[in-house]
Amino acid sequence: MKNPMLEVLSLLLEKLLLISSFKLFSSGAPSENKARNSFYEINDFLRGDVLEVPRTHLTHYGIYLGDNRVAHMMPDILLALTDDKRLTQKVVSNKRLILGVIGRVASVRVDTVEDFAYGANILVNHLDESLKRKALLNEEVAQRAEKLLGLTSYSLLWNNCEHFVTYCRYGAPISPQADKFCENVKTVIRDQRSVLASAILGLASIVCLGLASYTTLPAIFIPFFLWMAG
């Protein structure tokens, strides 16, 4: 006879791996230990081009402004802590980026192509093909990007770097990566086994921690909402 708890844990692990296997969010920061290697020719870029940097679990986007400059949206917690441009203009580290995502604070900033790519290969205007949308004139794209430079709010799902470049390039802020993530969340919610899994975990938390509002209420409402949403 199979162990129900092991089945529940296996199910949850399966769902977590399902979600994490996709390119979820379109904000990127360089790995601090990654070597810088060039796989592109800056002279081939045109002002207004969309530069795309594929990474392991994400894709980062920017608008080329010419003269080795790229405008891109980056979460950065330092923006909420200091106005010192000598600090905030430095390349955003992974720690600053993650805390910026949590704090929902970012900026549309300008960096060199090298700092933007940080050793990764660069795709140019790849969104034109994948989205099958007509792009605006390159100069208009660049001017839109320049007008948005500075502080901005940030949201992984509603206002990320892909929203920024698609607004500049096509006139409408969209993010296929965020849409794909939402679809996968819907798939998890609609799977009725999620209701059973959450109910069993809720009961287990009550058994281990006792009857209390912080254990009882989640044990009741989470399965209920999953059931209704499914």
PDB file of N, CA and C in Angstrom, residues 83-138:
ATOM      1  N   ASP A  83      20.139  57.838  -2.660  1.00  0.00           N
ATOM      2  CA  ASP A  83      20.103  58.623  -3.896  1.00  0.00           C
ATOM      3  C   ASP A  83      21.488  58.795  -4.496  1.00  0.00           C
ATOM      4  N   ASP A  84      22.469  58.151  -3.901  1.00  0.00           N
ATOM      5  CA  ASP A  84      23.849  58.271  -4.366  1.00  0.00           C
ATOM      6  C   ASP A  84      24.024  57.523  -5.688  1.00  0.00           C
ATOM      7  N   LYS A  85      24.150  58.268  -6.778  1.00  0.00           N
ATOM      8  CA  LYS A  85      24.258  57.649  -8.094  1.00  0.00           C
ATOM      9  C   LYS A  85      25.553  56.868  -8.264  1.00  0.00           C
ATOM     10  N   ARG A  86      26.568  57.195  -7.472  1.00  0.00           N
ATOM     11  CA  ARG A  86      27.817  56.433  -7.555  1.00  0.00           C
ATOM     12  C   ARG A  86      27.604  54.986  -7.126  1.00  0.00           C
ATOM     13  N   LEU A  87      26.626  54.772  -6.245  1.00  0.00           N
ATOM     14  CA  LEU A  87      26.310  53.418  -5.790  1.00  0.00           C
ATOM     15  C   LEU A  87      25.289  52.742  -6.698  1.00  0.00           C
ATOM     16  N   THR A  88      24.225  53.473  -7.018  1.00  0.00           N
ATOM     17  CA  THR A  88      23.139  52.852  -7.780  1.00  0.00           C
ATOM     18  C   THR A  88      23.499  52.614  -9.240  1.00  0.00           C
ATOM     19  N   GLN A  89      24.475  53.341  -9.774  1.00  0.00           N
ATOM     20  CA  GLN A  89      24.821  53.177 -11.172  1.00  0.00           C
ATOM     21  C   GLN A  89      25.749  51.978 -11.409  1.00  0.00           C
ATOM     22  N   LYS A  90      26.295  51.423 -10.339  1.00  0.00           N
ATOM     23  CA  LYS A  90      27.117  50.226 -10.495  1.00  0.00           C
ATOM     24  C   LYS A  90      26.255  49.068 -10.995  1.00  0.00           C
ATOM     25  N   VAL A  91      26.899  48.100 -11.652  1.00  0.00           N
ATOM     26  CA  VAL A  91      26.168  46.947 -12.163  1.00  0.00           C
ATOM     27  C   VAL A  91      25.405  46.279 -11.019  1.00  0.00           C
ATOM     28  N   VAL A  92      24.136  45.974 -11.254  1.00  0.00           N
ATOM     29  CA  VAL A  92      23.277  45.422 -10.211  1.00  0.00           C
ATOM     30  C   VAL A  92      23.659  43.971  -9.933  1.00  0.00           C
ATOM     31  N   SER A  93      23.962  43.671  -8.674  1.00  0.00           N
ATOM     32  CA  SER A  93      24.307  42.313  -8.274  1.00  0.00           C
ATOM     33  C   SER A  93      23.030  41.494  -8.080  1.00  0.00           C
ATOM     34  N   ASN A  94      23.187  40.179  -7.981  1.00  0.00           N
ATOM     35  CA  ASN A  94      22.028  39.306  -7.785  1.00  0.00           C
ATOM     36  C   ASN A  94      21.293  39.613  -6.480  1.00  0.00           C
ATOM     37  N   LYS A  95      22.041  39.918  -5.412  1.00  0.00           N
ATOM     38  CA  LYS A  95      21.404  40.222  -4.136  1.00  0.00           C
ATOM     39  C   LYS A  95      20.569  41.494  -4.235  1.00  0.00           C
ATOM     40  N   ARG A  96      21.130  42.530  -4.862  1.00  0.00           N
ATOM     41  CA  ARG A  96      20.378  43.773  -5.042  1.00  0.00           C
ATOM     42  C   ARG A  96      19.135  43.539  -5.889  1.00  0.00           C
ATOM     43  N   LEU A  97      19.258  42.706  -6.923  1.00  0.00           N
ATOM     44  CA  LEU A  97      18.130  42.443  -7.817  1.00  0.00           C
ATOM     45  C   LEU A  97      17.013  41.711  -7.087  1.00  0.00           C
ATOM     46  N   ILE A  98      17.348  40.650  -6.358  1.00  0.00           N
ATOM     47  CA  ILE A  98      16.323  39.866  -5.675  1.00  0.00           C
ATOM     48  C   ILE A  98      15.577  40.717  -4.656  1.00  0.00           C
ATOM     49  N   LEU A  99      16.325  41.509  -3.878  1.00  0.00           N
ATOM     50  CA  LEU A  99      15.678  42.389  -2.899  1.00  0.00           C
ATOM     51  C   LEU A  99      14.864  43.472  -3.594  1.00  0.00           C
ATOM     52  N   GLY A 100      15.312  43.920  -4.764  1.00  0.00           N
ATOM     53  CA  GLY A 100      14.544  44.895  -5.533  1.00  0.00           C
ATOM     54  C   GLY A 100      13.238  44.317  -6.026  1.00  0.00           C
ATOM     55  N   VAL A 101      13.262  43.041  -6.439  1.00  0.00           N
ATOM     56  CA  VAL A 101      12.035  42.365  -6.862  1.00  0.00           C
ATOM     57  C   VAL A 101      11.061  42.283  -5.694  1.00  0.00           C
ATOM     58  N   ILE A 102      11.568  41.913  -4.517  1.00  0.00           N
ATOM     59  CA  ILE A 102      10.707  41.815  -3.337  1.00  0.00           C
ATOM     60  C   ILE A 102      10.153  43.190  -2.964  1.00  0.00           C
ATOM     61  N   GLY A 103      11.011  44.215  -3.054  1.00  0.00           N
ATOM     62  CA  GLY A 103      10.582  45.573  -2.717  1.00  0.00           C
ATOM     63  C   GLY A 103       9.819  46.273  -3.818  1.00  0.00           C
ATOM     64  N   ARG A 104       9.747  45.643  -5.013  1.00  0.00           N
ATOM     65  CA  ARG A 104       8.999  46.176  -6.158  1.00  0.00           C
ATOM     66  C   ARG A 104       9.507  47.551  -6.585  1.00  0.00           C
ATOM     67  N   VAL A 105      10.824  47.734  -6.512  1.00  0.00           N
ATOM     68  CA  VAL A 105      11.412  49.001  -6.934  1.00  0.00           C
ATOM     69  C   VAL A 105      12.449  48.729  -8.017  1.00  0.00           C
ATOM     70  N   ALA A 106      12.439  49.549  -9.054  1.00  0.00           N
ATOM     71  CA  ALA A 106      13.341  49.345 -10.184  1.00  0.00           C
ATOM     72  C   ALA A 106      13.598  50.674 -10.864  1.00  0.00           C
ATOM     73  N   SER A 107      14.426  50.638 -11.885  1.00  0.00           N
ATOM     74  CA  SER A 107      14.650  51.806 -12.720  1.00  0.00           C
ATOM     75  C   SER A 107      14.901  51.358 -14.141  1.00  0.00           C
ATOM     76  N   VAL A 108      14.552  52.227 -15.071  1.00  0.00           N
ATOM     77  CA  VAL A 108      14.992  52.047 -16.446  1.00  0.00           C
ATOM     78  C   VAL A 108      16.320  52.776 -16.543  1.00  0.00           C
ATOM     79  N   ARG A 109      17.390  52.035 -16.662  1.00  0.00           N
ATOM     80  CA  ARG A 109      18.731  52.579 -16.574  1.00  0.00           C
ATOM     81  C   ARG A 109      19.485  52.323 -17.870  1.00  0.00           C
ATOM     82  N   VAL A 110      20.609  52.989 -18.017  1.00  0.00           N
ATOM     83  CA  VAL A 110      21.454  52.829 -19.196  1.00  0.00           C
ATOM     84  C   VAL A 110      22.782  52.215 -18.773  1.00  0.00           C
ATOM     85  N   ASP A 111      23.153  51.130 -19.435  1.00  0.00           N
ATOM     86  CA  ASP A 111      24.431  50.466 -19.199  1.00  0.00           C
ATOM     87  C   ASP A 111      25.111  50.208 -20.535  1.00  0.00           C
ATOM     88  N   THR A 112      26.370  49.869 -20.483  1.00  0.00           N
ATOM     89  CA  THR A 112      27.066  49.478 -21.699  1.00  0.00           C
ATOM     90  C   THR A 112      26.546  48.121 -22.160  1.00  0.00           C
ATOM     91  N   VAL A 113      26.780  47.817 -23.421  1.00  0.00           N
ATOM     92  CA  VAL A 113      26.372  46.518 -23.951  1.00  0.00           C
ATOM     93  C   VAL A 113      27.048  45.394 -23.171  1.00  0.00           C
ATOM     94  N   GLU A 114      28.317  45.595 -22.812  1.00  0.00           N
ATOM     95  CA  GLU A 114      29.060  44.569 -22.077  1.00  0.00           C
ATOM     96  C   GLU A 114      28.434  44.292 -20.716  1.00  0.00           C
ATOM     97  N   ASP A 115      28.069  45.355 -19.984  1.00  0.00           N
ATOM     98  CA  ASP A 115      27.450  45.168 -18.673  1.00  0.00           C
ATOM     99  C   ASP A 115      26.053  44.571 -18.804  1.00  0.00           C
ATOM    100  N   PHE A 116      25.333  44.954 -19.845  1.00  0.00           N
ATOM    101  CA  PHE A 116      23.988  44.422 -20.081  1.00  0.00           C
ATOM    102  C   PHE A 116      24.040  42.920 -20.358  1.00  0.00           C
ATOM    103  N   ALA A 117      24.972  42.500 -21.207  1.00  0.00           N
ATOM    104  CA  ALA A 117      25.052  41.096 -21.612  1.00  0.00           C
ATOM    105  C   ALA A 117      25.805  40.243 -20.606  1.00  0.00           C
ATOM    106  N   TYR A 118      26.846  40.791 -20.003  1.00  0.00           N
ATOM    107  CA  TYR A 118      27.707  40.113 -19.037  1.00  0.00           C
ATOM    108  C   TYR A 118      28.145  38.737 -19.540  1.00  0.00           C
ATOM    109  N   GLY A 119      28.686  38.736 -20.732  1.00  0.00           N
ATOM    110  CA  GLY A 119      29.266  37.517 -21.264  1.00  0.00           C
ATOM    111  C   GLY A 119      28.320  36.618 -22.016  1.00  0.00           C
ATOM    112  N   ALA A 120      27.022  36.901 -21.983  1.00  0.00           N
ATOM    113  CA  ALA A 120      26.056  36.045 -22.672  1.00  0.00           C
ATOM    114  C   ALA A 120      25.915  36.464 -24.129  1.00  0.00           C
ATOM    115  N   ASN A 121      25.412  35.546 -24.940  1.00  0.00           N
ATOM    116  CA  ASN A 121      25.133  35.868 -26.328  1.00  0.00           C
ATOM    117  C   ASN A 121      23.917  36.798 -26.408  1.00  0.00           C
ATOM    118  N   ILE A 122      23.833  37.590 -27.460  1.00  0.00           N
ATOM    119  CA  ILE A 122      22.754  38.552 -27.615  1.00  0.00           C
ATOM    120  C   ILE A 122      21.970  38.255 -28.890  1.00  0.00           C
ATOM    121  N   LEU A 123      20.652  38.168 -28.766  1.00  0.00           N
ATOM    122  CA  LEU A 123      19.765  38.082 -29.918  1.00  0.00           C
ATOM    123  C   LEU A 123      19.231  39.472 -30.223  1.00  0.00           C
ATOM    124  N   VAL A 124      19.104  39.790 -31.494  1.00  0.00           N
ATOM    125  CA  VAL A 124      18.662  41.124 -31.911  1.00  0.00           C
ATOM    126  C   VAL A 124      17.289  41.027 -32.567  1.00  0.00           C
ATOM    127  N   ASN A 125      16.331  41.769 -32.010  1.00  0.00           N
ATOM    128  CA  ASN A 125      14.973  41.847 -32.557  1.00  0.00           C
ATOM    129  C   ASN A 125      14.322  40.467 -32.717  1.00  0.00           C
ATOM    130  N   HIS A 126      14.660  39.550 -31.829  1.00  0.00           N
ATOM    131  CA  HIS A 126      14.078  38.212 -31.883  1.00  0.00           C
ATOM    132  C   HIS A 126      12.589  38.238 -31.584  1.00  0.00           C
ATOM    133  N   LEU A 127      12.143  39.230 -30.808  1.00  0.00           N
ATOM    134  CA  LEU A 127      10.720  39.345 -30.476  1.00  0.00           C
ATOM    135  C   LEU A 127       9.872  39.640 -31.706  1.00  0.00           C
ATOM    136  N   ASP A 128      10.448  40.325 -32.704  1.00  0.00           N
ATOM    137  CA  ASP A 128       9.687  40.621 -33.922  1.00  0.00           C
ATOM    138  C   ASP A 128       9.155  39.336 -34.546  1.00  0.00           C
ATOM    139  N   GLU A 129       9.993  38.310 -34.539  1.00  0.00           N
ATOM    140  CA  GLU A 129       9.616  37.029 -35.136  1.00  0.00           C
ATOM    141  C   GLU A 129       8.719  36.217 -34.222  1.00  0.00           C
ATOM    142  N   SER A 130       9.073  36.159 -32.930  1.00  0.00           N
ATOM    143  CA  SER A 130       8.319  35.314 -32.009  1.00  0.00           C
ATOM    144  C   SER A 130       6.920  35.865 -31.726  1.00  0.00           C
ATOM    145  N   LEU A 131       6.780  37.196 -31.675  1.00  0.00           N
ATOM    146  CA  LEU A 131       5.477  37.803 -31.406  1.00  0.00           C
ATOM    147  C   LEU A 131       4.687  38.097 -32.671  1.00  0.00           C
ATOM    148  N   LYS A 132       5.397  38.116 -33.815  1.00  0.00           N
ATOM    149  CA  LYS A 132       4.757  38.413 -35.102  1.00  0.00           C
ATOM    150  C   LYS A 132       3.992  39.733 -35.051  1.00  0.00           C
ATOM    151  N   ARG A 133       4.661  40.748 -34.511  1.00  0.00           N
ATOM    152  CA  ARG A 133       4.077  42.082 -34.430  1.00  0.00           C
ATOM    153  C   ARG A 133       4.899  43.062 -35.252  1.00  0.00           C
ATOM    154  N   LYS A 134       4.219  44.075 -35.776  1.00  0.00           N
ATOM    155  CA  LYS A 134       4.901  45.091 -36.561  1.00  0.00           C
ATOM    156  C   LYS A 134       5.567  46.093 -35.617  1.00  0.00           C
ATOM    157  N   ALA A 135       6.861  46.273 -35.800  1.00  0.00           N
ATOM    158  CA  ALA A 135       7.605  47.179 -34.927  1.00  0.00           C
ATOM    159  C   ALA A 135       7.454  48.628 -35.381  1.00  0.00           C
ATOM    160  N   LEU A 136       7.562  49.539 -34.417  1.00  0.00           N
ATOM    161  CA  LEU A 136       7.597  50.956 -34.735  1.00  0.00           C
ATOM    162  C   LEU A 136       8.948  51.295 -35.371  1.00  0.00           C
ATOM    163  N   LEU A 137       9.060  52.482 -35.904  1.00  0.00           N
ATOM    164  CA  LEU A 137      10.333  52.924 -36.451  1.00  0.00           C
ATOM    165  C   LEU A 137      11.395  52.935 -35.350  1.00  0.00           C
ATOM    166  N   ASN A 138      12.607  52.559 -35.700  1.00  0.00           N
ATOM    167  CA  ASN A 138      13.661  52.411 -34.701  1.00  0.00           C
ATOM    168  C   ASN A 138      13.888  53.675 -33.883  1.00  0.00           C
TER     169      ASN A 138
END
